[in-house]
Amino acid sequence: MKYSSQAVAKPYFIFALVLLAGEILFGLLMAIQYLYGDFLFPLIPFNVLRMVHTNLLIVLILFGFMGATYYLIPEESERELWSPKLAIITFWVFAAAGVATILGYLFVPYAQLTELTFNNILPTMGREFLEQPLPSKLGIVLVVVSYIVNVAMTVLKGRRTVITTVLITGLLGLAVFFLIAFYLPENLILDKFLWWFTVHLWVEATWEVFVGCLAAYGLIKIIGARREVVEMWLWIEVSMLFGSGILGMGHHYFWIGTPEYWWEIGALFSALEPVPLVAMFVHVVYDWGKETGLKAGTEEKTMNNSPAFAWFVTNAFGNFLGAGIWGFFHTLPQVNIYTHGTQFTSAHGHLAFFGAYATILIGMMYLAVQGKNGIKVMNNTTSTIFSTSMIVGGVVGMTVALTVAGYSDVIISRAQMGATWAGYFDAQATTWLVQGLVWRLLMGVITFVGFIFLAKDLLTIGKSANHVR
């Protein structure tokens, strides 16, 4: 590593991998319960499995972003991290709070958990994705504040680039939008209206800013992309995200009692979010191919990390497919009236979160392994190929399976039987939906096997002789 303080990223990345393993395992348990309702019941009901599954997703992405930030900030700022000790303390506080929260979900009835964690003093619990007890939410605030201070002080004392400037902007949004989670209005419509300020603007605004910064940094590191090109697209992305990411929130406001003008606003702007990231990637890679002579079929090659590059490619197009195409499948209100809350939503969610976030964090992990071991050129190994193929194939397979299952939800439950309970149960019994859920389980197993290869590869690739040092 160029700077010793970059080593603080290691525990964050390792814990993110542990959480990813838990995320996949709890997803598999949910997939089994979909098919066999009595599985693990009443030991772990479906609502608890789902709560753990979604919360693990949020926490693992935050750990991954923090590790990635602590790795790139010293290089971009050309100085050591302001306080590596603070970063390590933050890690242990966040890890302890996360583990305690998950154990609370699993072993304490949720109603009792609200009493034990002072929800009567400041009610914040009971909302999807924001189920965390009050002490956990306060812990998240402390962690994010220390994270922002550490990064900001490093940037202020060192070189300032577009990447660091944009990253700080995203960090401020990360902090501000989470504060809304502490306000729980009595009015259900107002509650849902503000709830999306945290849930949507975290995911589709501030997190996408993080992704843009990581993509810009990664392309410069891996293929020597021209900084001016990357930074130009990064500014374009931020500009579009502040428009599309904020106004695109309107596609969540179709059916919760908000004015109908959100139909047009949400439908238009939410479709634009993934465009600049893909455009940046295509432009940069085109320039790289043109400048190195790859387009002419020569042997010249400047790529120094093939595994990381593969995951960055997957991110660009996974983001476009998952957030863009699968999102647009049910973004228009004329379609969404039939598809919202069905397996179509689940299909979009799985591919979007994987394509937009997990992929780029895995790519950053490979960059960190390369830097830690002083590897000049990192090539693919057998485990790299197996892990990438199985994880990507498994998640895409799950997405297709859930899309097929959503067909029964939409046609029978919504279109034919008017969103009645009878229609819902009739849809659950159709061959399309059952087979879709069976294939979702099988694809989940393939994804988990791919994860095992990924963990093995990340732990051993730095010691492999298949590199030019």
mmCIF file of N, CA, C and O in Angstrom, residues 27 30-35 46 50 53 322 326-327 329-330 336 338-352 395-414 424 427-441:
data_model
loop_
_atom_site.group_PDB
_atom_site.id
_atom_site.type_symbol
_atom_site.label_atom_id
_atom_site.label_comp_id
_atom_site.label_asym_id
_atom_site.label_seq_id
_atom_site.Cartn_x
_atom_site.Cartn_y
_atom_site.Cartn_z
ATOM 1 N N GLY A 27 -31.431 -15.067 3.051
ATOM 2 C CA GLY A 27 -32.234 -15.070 1.834
ATOM 3 C C GLY A 27 -32.635 -16.479 1.427
ATOM 4 O O GLY A 27 -33.771 -16.719 0.999
ATOM 5 N N MET A 30 -35.442 -17.658 3.664
ATOM 6 C CA MET A 30 -36.702 -17.062 3.218
ATOM 7 C C MET A 30 -37.239 -17.770 1.981
ATOM 8 O O MET A 30 -38.450 -18.019 1.866
ATOM 9 N N ALA A 31 -36.338 -18.099 1.051
ATOM 10 C CA ALA A 31 -36.762 -18.789 -0.163
ATOM 11 C C ALA A 31 -37.367 -20.152 0.165
ATOM 12 O O ALA A 31 -38.356 -20.577 -0.463
ATOM 13 N N ILE A 32 -36.799 -20.842 1.173
ATOM 14 C CA ILE A 32 -37.351 -22.135 1.587
ATOM 15 C C ILE A 32 -38.711 -21.935 2.237
ATOM 16 O O ILE A 32 -39.654 -22.691 1.987
ATOM 17 N N GLN A 33 -38.845 -20.902 3.074
ATOM 18 C CA GLN A 33 -40.133 -20.662 3.733
ATOM 19 C C GLN A 33 -41.221 -20.282 2.743
ATOM 20 O O GLN A 33 -42.400 -20.550 2.976
ATOM 21 N N TYR A 34 -40.854 -19.641 1.643
ATOM 22 C CA TYR A 34 -41.847 -19.351 0.608
ATOM 23 C C TYR A 34 -42.471 -20.652 0.084
ATOM 24 O O TYR A 34 -43.670 -20.706 -0.224
ATOM 25 N N LEU A 35 -41.661 -21.686 -0.030
ATOM 26 C CA LEU A 35 -42.130 -22.962 -0.576
ATOM 27 C C LEU A 35 -42.690 -23.881 0.504
ATOM 28 O O LEU A 35 -43.626 -24.646 0.258
ATOM 29 N N PHE A 46 -41.273 -15.736 9.208
ATOM 30 C CA PHE A 46 -40.841 -15.119 7.956
ATOM 31 C C PHE A 46 -40.548 -13.635 8.130
ATOM 32 O O PHE A 46 -39.578 -13.115 7.565
ATOM 33 N N ARG A 50 -37.054 -11.816 7.105
ATOM 34 C CA ARG A 50 -37.006 -10.716 6.137
ATOM 35 C C ARG A 50 -36.374 -9.465 6.762
ATOM 36 O O ARG A 50 -35.595 -8.754 6.116
ATOM 37 N N HIS A 53 -32.706 -10.060 6.877
ATOM 38 C CA HIS A 53 -32.184 -10.050 5.499
ATOM 39 C C HIS A 53 -31.993 -8.617 4.995
ATOM 40 O O HIS A 53 -30.933 -8.265 4.472
ATOM 41 N N GLY A 322 -30.331 -3.547 -13.486
ATOM 42 C CA GLY A 322 -31.118 -3.724 -12.277
ATOM 43 C C GLY A 322 -31.898 -2.491 -11.881
ATOM 44 O O GLY A 322 -33.120 -2.551 -11.681
ATOM 45 N N TRP A 326 -34.864 -3.061 -15.151
ATOM 46 C CA TRP A 326 -35.861 -3.729 -14.292
ATOM 47 C C TRP A 326 -36.647 -2.712 -13.468
ATOM 48 O O TRP A 326 -37.786 -2.955 -13.113
ATOM 49 N N GLY A 327 -36.033 -1.585 -13.165
ATOM 50 C CA GLY A 327 -36.780 -0.534 -12.488
ATOM 51 C C GLY A 327 -37.823 0.076 -13.403
ATOM 52 O O GLY A 327 -38.971 0.302 -13.005
ATOM 53 N N PHE A 329 -39.297 -1.343 -15.802
ATOM 54 C CA PHE A 329 -40.368 -2.303 -16.073
ATOM 55 C C PHE A 329 -41.651 -1.922 -15.336
ATOM 56 O O PHE A 329 -42.752 -2.127 -15.839
ATOM 57 N N HIS A 330 -41.512 -1.393 -14.127
ATOM 58 C CA HIS A 330 -42.730 -1.058 -13.371
ATOM 59 C C HIS A 330 -42.682 0.354 -12.789
ATOM 60 O O HIS A 330 -43.280 0.628 -11.756
ATOM 61 N N ASN A 336 -47.318 0.298 -12.855
ATOM 62 C CA ASN A 336 -47.036 0.115 -11.433
ATOM 63 C C ASN A 336 -48.286 -0.174 -10.615
ATOM 64 O O ASN A 336 -48.208 -0.831 -9.566
ATOM 65 N N TYR A 338 -50.376 -2.266 -11.172
ATOM 66 C CA TYR A 338 -50.527 -3.724 -11.137
ATOM 67 C C TYR A 338 -49.317 -4.430 -10.521
ATOM 68 O O TYR A 338 -49.443 -5.529 -9.981
ATOM 69 N N THR A 339 -48.126 -3.827 -10.610
ATOM 70 C CA THR A 339 -46.916 -4.558 -10.252
ATOM 71 C C THR A 339 -46.358 -4.242 -8.871
ATOM 72 O O THR A 339 -45.572 -5.026 -8.338
ATOM 73 N N HIS A 340 -46.723 -3.095 -8.268
ATOM 74 C CA HIS A 340 -46.091 -2.739 -7.000
ATOM 75 C C HIS A 340 -46.454 -3.761 -5.915
ATOM 76 O O HIS A 340 -47.579 -4.233 -5.821
ATOM 77 N N GLY A 341 -45.442 -4.112 -5.133
ATOM 78 C CA GLY A 341 -45.652 -5.073 -4.055
ATOM 79 C C GLY A 341 -45.723 -6.517 -4.497
ATOM 80 O O GLY A 341 -46.030 -7.393 -3.690
ATOM 81 N N THR A 342 -45.404 -6.796 -5.760
ATOM 82 C CA THR A 342 -45.421 -8.177 -6.253
ATOM 83 C C THR A 342 -43.982 -8.688 -6.365
ATOM 84 O O THR A 342 -43.037 -8.006 -5.999
ATOM 85 N N GLN A 343 -43.843 -9.892 -6.913
ATOM 86 C CA GLN A 343 -42.496 -10.456 -7.096
ATOM 87 C C GLN A 343 -41.686 -9.670 -8.128
ATOM 88 O O GLN A 343 -40.460 -9.782 -8.168
ATOM 89 N N PHE A 344 -42.358 -8.847 -8.952
ATOM 90 C CA PHE A 344 -41.621 -7.955 -9.845
ATOM 91 C C PHE A 344 -40.749 -6.996 -9.035
ATOM 92 O O PHE A 344 -39.600 -6.713 -9.391
ATOM 93 N N THR A 345 -41.311 -6.482 -7.930
ATOM 94 C CA THR A 345 -40.558 -5.580 -7.060
ATOM 95 C C THR A 345 -39.336 -6.283 -6.489
ATOM 96 O O THR A 345 -38.241 -5.719 -6.424
ATOM 97 N N SER A 346 -39.513 -7.526 -6.066
ATOM 98 C CA SER A 346 -38.408 -8.306 -5.519
ATOM 99 C C SER A 346 -37.336 -8.556 -6.576
ATOM 100 O O SER A 346 -36.138 -8.491 -6.293
ATOM 101 N N ALA A 347 -37.752 -8.828 -7.802
ATOM 102 C CA ALA A 347 -36.794 -9.043 -8.893
ATOM 103 C C ALA A 347 -35.953 -7.794 -9.118
ATOM 104 O O ALA A 347 -34.711 -7.856 -9.218
ATOM 105 N N HIS A 348 -36.608 -6.665 -9.192
ATOM 106 C CA HIS A 348 -35.898 -5.386 -9.368
ATOM 107 C C HIS A 348 -34.959 -5.122 -8.204
ATOM 108 O O HIS A 348 -33.796 -4.744 -8.395
ATOM 109 N N GLY A 349 -35.425 -5.345 -6.978
ATOM 110 C CA GLY A 349 -34.614 -5.064 -5.802
ATOM 111 C C GLY A 349 -33.354 -5.905 -5.747
ATOM 112 O O GLY A 349 -32.266 -5.392 -5.455
ATOM 113 N N HIS A 350 -33.469 -7.203 -6.039
ATOM 114 C CA HIS A 350 -32.297 -8.079 -5.982
ATOM 115 C C HIS A 350 -31.229 -7.665 -6.999
ATOM 116 O O HIS A 350 -30.047 -7.552 -6.664
ATOM 117 N N LEU A 351 -31.636 -7.431 -8.245
ATOM 118 C CA LEU A 351 -30.655 -7.096 -9.277
ATOM 119 C C LEU A 351 -30.109 -5.683 -9.092
ATOM 120 O O LEU A 351 -28.922 -5.429 -9.335
ATOM 121 N N ALA A 352 -30.960 -4.762 -8.624
ATOM 122 C CA ALA A 352 -30.512 -3.377 -8.460
ATOM 123 C C ALA A 352 -29.486 -3.259 -7.340
ATOM 124 O O ALA A 352 -28.433 -2.628 -7.510
ATOM 125 N N VAL A 395 -27.452 -14.437 -9.358
ATOM 126 C CA VAL A 395 -28.304 -13.276 -9.105
ATOM 127 C C VAL A 395 -29.191 -12.973 -10.319
ATOM 128 O O VAL A 395 -30.383 -12.679 -10.171
ATOM 129 N N VAL A 396 -28.616 -13.060 -11.526
ATOM 130 C CA VAL A 396 -29.428 -12.854 -12.731
ATOM 131 C C VAL A 396 -30.503 -13.939 -12.826
ATOM 132 O O VAL A 396 -31.663 -13.661 -13.168
ATOM 133 N N GLY A 397 -30.137 -15.190 -12.482
ATOM 134 C CA GLY A 397 -31.117 -16.274 -12.480
ATOM 135 C C GLY A 397 -32.238 -16.022 -11.490
ATOM 136 O O GLY A 397 -33.418 -16.263 -11.798
ATOM 137 N N MET A 398 -31.895 -15.546 -10.295
ATOM 138 C CA MET A 398 -32.920 -15.190 -9.311
ATOM 139 C C MET A 398 -33.844 -14.110 -9.849
ATOM 140 O O MET A 398 -35.067 -14.159 -9.670
ATOM 141 N N THR A 399 -33.253 -13.131 -10.500
ATOM 142 C CA THR A 399 -34.036 -12.017 -11.026
ATOM 143 C C THR A 399 -35.030 -12.499 -12.079
ATOM 144 O O THR A 399 -36.216 -12.119 -12.059
ATOM 145 N N VAL A 400 -34.562 -13.336 -12.984
ATOM 146 C CA VAL A 400 -35.453 -13.873 -14.023
ATOM 147 C C VAL A 400 -36.544 -14.731 -13.389
ATOM 148 O O VAL A 400 -37.731 -14.636 -13.749
ATOM 149 N N ALA A 401 -36.174 -15.566 -12.402
ATOM 150 C CA ALA A 401 -37.151 -16.433 -11.741
ATOM 151 C C ALA A 401 -38.224 -15.606 -11.037
ATOM 152 O O ALA A 401 -39.427 -15.921 -11.112
ATOM 153 N N LEU A 402 -37.806 -14.550 -10.338
ATOM 154 C CA LEU A 402 -38.768 -13.698 -9.640
ATOM 155 C C LEU A 402 -39.618 -12.907 -10.621
ATOM 156 O O LEU A 402 -40.793 -12.609 -10.348
ATOM 157 N N THR A 403 -39.050 -12.563 -11.777
ATOM 158 C CA THR A 403 -39.836 -11.880 -12.804
ATOM 159 C C THR A 403 -40.926 -12.795 -13.336
ATOM 160 O O THR A 403 -42.076 -12.380 -13.536
ATOM 161 N N VAL A 404 -40.581 -14.052 -13.554
ATOM 162 C CA VAL A 404 -41.577 -15.040 -14.003
ATOM 163 C C VAL A 404 -42.651 -15.225 -12.937
ATOM 164 O O VAL A 404 -43.851 -15.274 -13.231
ATOM 165 N N ALA A 405 -42.220 -15.332 -11.661
ATOM 166 C CA ALA A 405 -43.191 -15.477 -10.581
ATOM 167 C C ALA A 405 -44.105 -14.259 -10.501
ATOM 168 O O ALA A 405 -45.305 -14.378 -10.211
ATOM 169 N N GLY A 406 -43.533 -13.074 -10.766
ATOM 170 C CA GLY A 406 -44.335 -11.863 -10.735
ATOM 171 C C GLY A 406 -45.422 -11.837 -11.784
ATOM 172 O O GLY A 406 -46.433 -11.136 -11.622
ATOM 173 N N TYR A 407 -45.234 -12.599 -12.860
ATOM 174 C CA TYR A 407 -46.250 -12.680 -13.909
ATOM 175 C C TYR A 407 -47.590 -13.146 -13.328
ATOM 176 O O TYR A 407 -48.648 -12.567 -13.614
ATOM 177 N N SER A 408 -47.563 -14.189 -12.483
ATOM 178 C CA SER A 408 -48.802 -14.689 -11.871
ATOM 179 C C SER A 408 -49.383 -13.668 -10.904
ATOM 180 O O SER A 408 -50.603 -13.470 -10.844
ATOM 181 N N ASP A 409 -48.485 -13.034 -10.138
ATOM 182 C CA ASP A 409 -48.953 -11.990 -9.220
ATOM 183 C C ASP A 409 -49.747 -10.926 -9.970
ATOM 184 O O ASP A 409 -50.837 -10.540 -9.563
ATOM 185 N N VAL A 410 -49.195 -10.464 -11.064
ATOM 186 C CA VAL A 410 -49.778 -9.345 -11.791
ATOM 187 C C VAL A 410 -51.049 -9.762 -12.533
ATOM 188 O O VAL A 410 -52.102 -9.131 -12.406
ATOM 189 N N ILE A 411 -50.945 -10.829 -13.308
ATOM 190 C CA ILE A 411 -52.076 -11.232 -14.153
ATOM 191 C C ILE A 411 -53.259 -11.708 -13.323
ATOM 192 O O ILE A 411 -54.403 -11.286 -13.536
ATOM 193 N N ILE A 412 -53.002 -12.591 -12.363
ATOM 194 C CA ILE A 412 -54.112 -13.200 -11.614
ATOM 195 C C ILE A 412 -54.520 -12.345 -10.419
ATOM 196 O O ILE A 412 -55.671 -11.944 -10.290
ATOM 197 N N SER A 413 -53.557 -12.063 -9.549
ATOM 198 C CA SER A 413 -53.887 -11.366 -8.307
ATOM 199 C C SER A 413 -54.375 -9.949 -8.557
ATOM 200 O O SER A 413 -55.335 -9.506 -7.916
ATOM 201 N N ARG A 414 -53.759 -9.242 -9.488
ATOM 202 C CA ARG A 414 -54.104 -7.833 -9.690
ATOM 203 C C ARG A 414 -55.081 -7.622 -10.849
ATOM 204 O O ARG A 414 -56.168 -7.092 -10.672
ATOM 205 N N TYR A 424 -54.939 -13.108 -4.451
ATOM 206 C CA TYR A 424 -53.573 -13.313 -3.967
ATOM 207 C C TYR A 424 -53.294 -14.795 -3.768
ATOM 208 O O TYR A 424 -52.269 -15.318 -4.232
ATOM 209 N N ALA A 427 -53.090 -16.766 -7.001
ATOM 210 C CA ALA A 427 -51.825 -16.525 -7.707
ATOM 211 C C ALA A 427 -50.699 -17.350 -7.106
ATOM 212 O O ALA A 427 -49.821 -17.845 -7.820
ATOM 213 N N GLN A 428 -50.710 -17.515 -5.758
ATOM 214 C CA GLN A 428 -49.638 -18.265 -5.103
ATOM 215 C C GLN A 428 -49.616 -19.734 -5.515
ATOM 216 O O GLN A 428 -48.587 -20.407 -5.392
ATOM 217 N N ALA A 429 -50.740 -20.231 -5.982
ATOM 218 C CA ALA A 429 -50.842 -21.659 -6.312
ATOM 219 C C ALA A 429 -50.559 -21.958 -7.780
ATOM 220 O O ALA A 429 -50.550 -23.128 -8.177
ATOM 221 N N THR A 430 -50.292 -20.948 -8.601
ATOM 222 C CA THR A 430 -50.083 -21.189 -10.023
ATOM 223 C C THR A 430 -48.699 -21.789 -10.282
ATOM 224 O O THR A 430 -47.753 -21.588 -9.518
ATOM 225 N N THR A 431 -48.588 -22.512 -11.377
ATOM 226 C CA THR A 431 -47.323 -23.146 -11.743
ATOM 227 C C THR A 431 -46.239 -22.103 -11.987
ATOM 228 O O THR A 431 -45.082 -22.285 -11.582
ATOM 229 N N TRP A 432 -46.613 -20.991 -12.643
ATOM 230 C CA TRP A 432 -45.636 -19.953 -12.941
ATOM 231 C C TRP A 432 -44.974 -19.450 -11.666
ATOM 232 O O TRP A 432 -43.745 -19.331 -11.576
ATOM 233 N N LEU A 433 -45.789 -19.146 -10.649
ATOM 234 C CA LEU A 433 -45.233 -18.567 -9.435
ATOM 235 C C LEU A 433 -44.446 -19.600 -8.640
ATOM 236 O O LEU A 433 -43.334 -19.335 -8.174
ATOM 237 N N VAL A 434 -45.012 -20.811 -8.508
ATOM 238 C CA VAL A 434 -44.319 -21.840 -7.730
ATOM 239 C C VAL A 434 -42.984 -22.199 -8.370
ATOM 240 O O VAL A 434 -41.950 -22.284 -7.695
ATOM 241 N N GLN A 435 -42.999 -22.404 -9.681
ATOM 242 C CA GLN A 435 -41.754 -22.749 -10.355
ATOM 243 C C GLN A 435 -40.750 -21.599 -10.303
ATOM 244 O O GLN A 435 -39.542 -21.814 -10.177
ATOM 245 N N GLY A 436 -41.255 -20.388 -10.370
ATOM 246 C CA GLY A 436 -40.366 -19.233 -10.249
ATOM 247 C C GLY A 436 -39.677 -19.204 -8.894
ATOM 248 O O GLY A 436 -38.476 -18.933 -8.792
ATOM 249 N N LEU A 437 -40.415 -19.527 -7.829
ATOM 250 C CA LEU A 437 -39.840 -19.530 -6.486
ATOM 251 C C LEU A 437 -38.886 -20.710 -6.293
ATOM 252 O O LEU A 437 -37.907 -20.601 -5.554
ATOM 253 N N VAL A 438 -39.174 -21.839 -6.944
ATOM 254 C CA VAL A 438 -38.245 -22.975 -6.889
ATOM 255 C C VAL A 438 -36.924 -22.599 -7.533
ATOM 256 O O VAL A 438 -35.842 -22.849 -6.975
ATOM 257 N N TRP A 439 -36.994 -21.979 -8.712
ATOM 258 C CA TRP A 439 -35.774 -21.595 -9.407
ATOM 259 C C TRP A 439 -35.046 -20.481 -8.661
ATOM 260 O O TRP A 439 -33.813 -20.401 -8.690
ATOM 261 N N ARG A 440 -35.798 -19.617 -7.975
ATOM 262 C CA ARG A 440 -35.160 -18.587 -7.159
ATOM 263 C C ARG A 440 -34.310 -19.228 -6.071
ATOM 264 O O ARG A 440 -33.177 -18.809 -5.807
ATOM 265 N N LEU A 441 -34.813 -20.303 -5.452
ATOM 266 C CA LEU A 441 -34.054 -21.007 -4.422
ATOM 267 C C LEU A 441 -32.800 -21.654 -5.004
ATOM 268 O O LEU A 441 -31.704 -21.536 -4.435
#
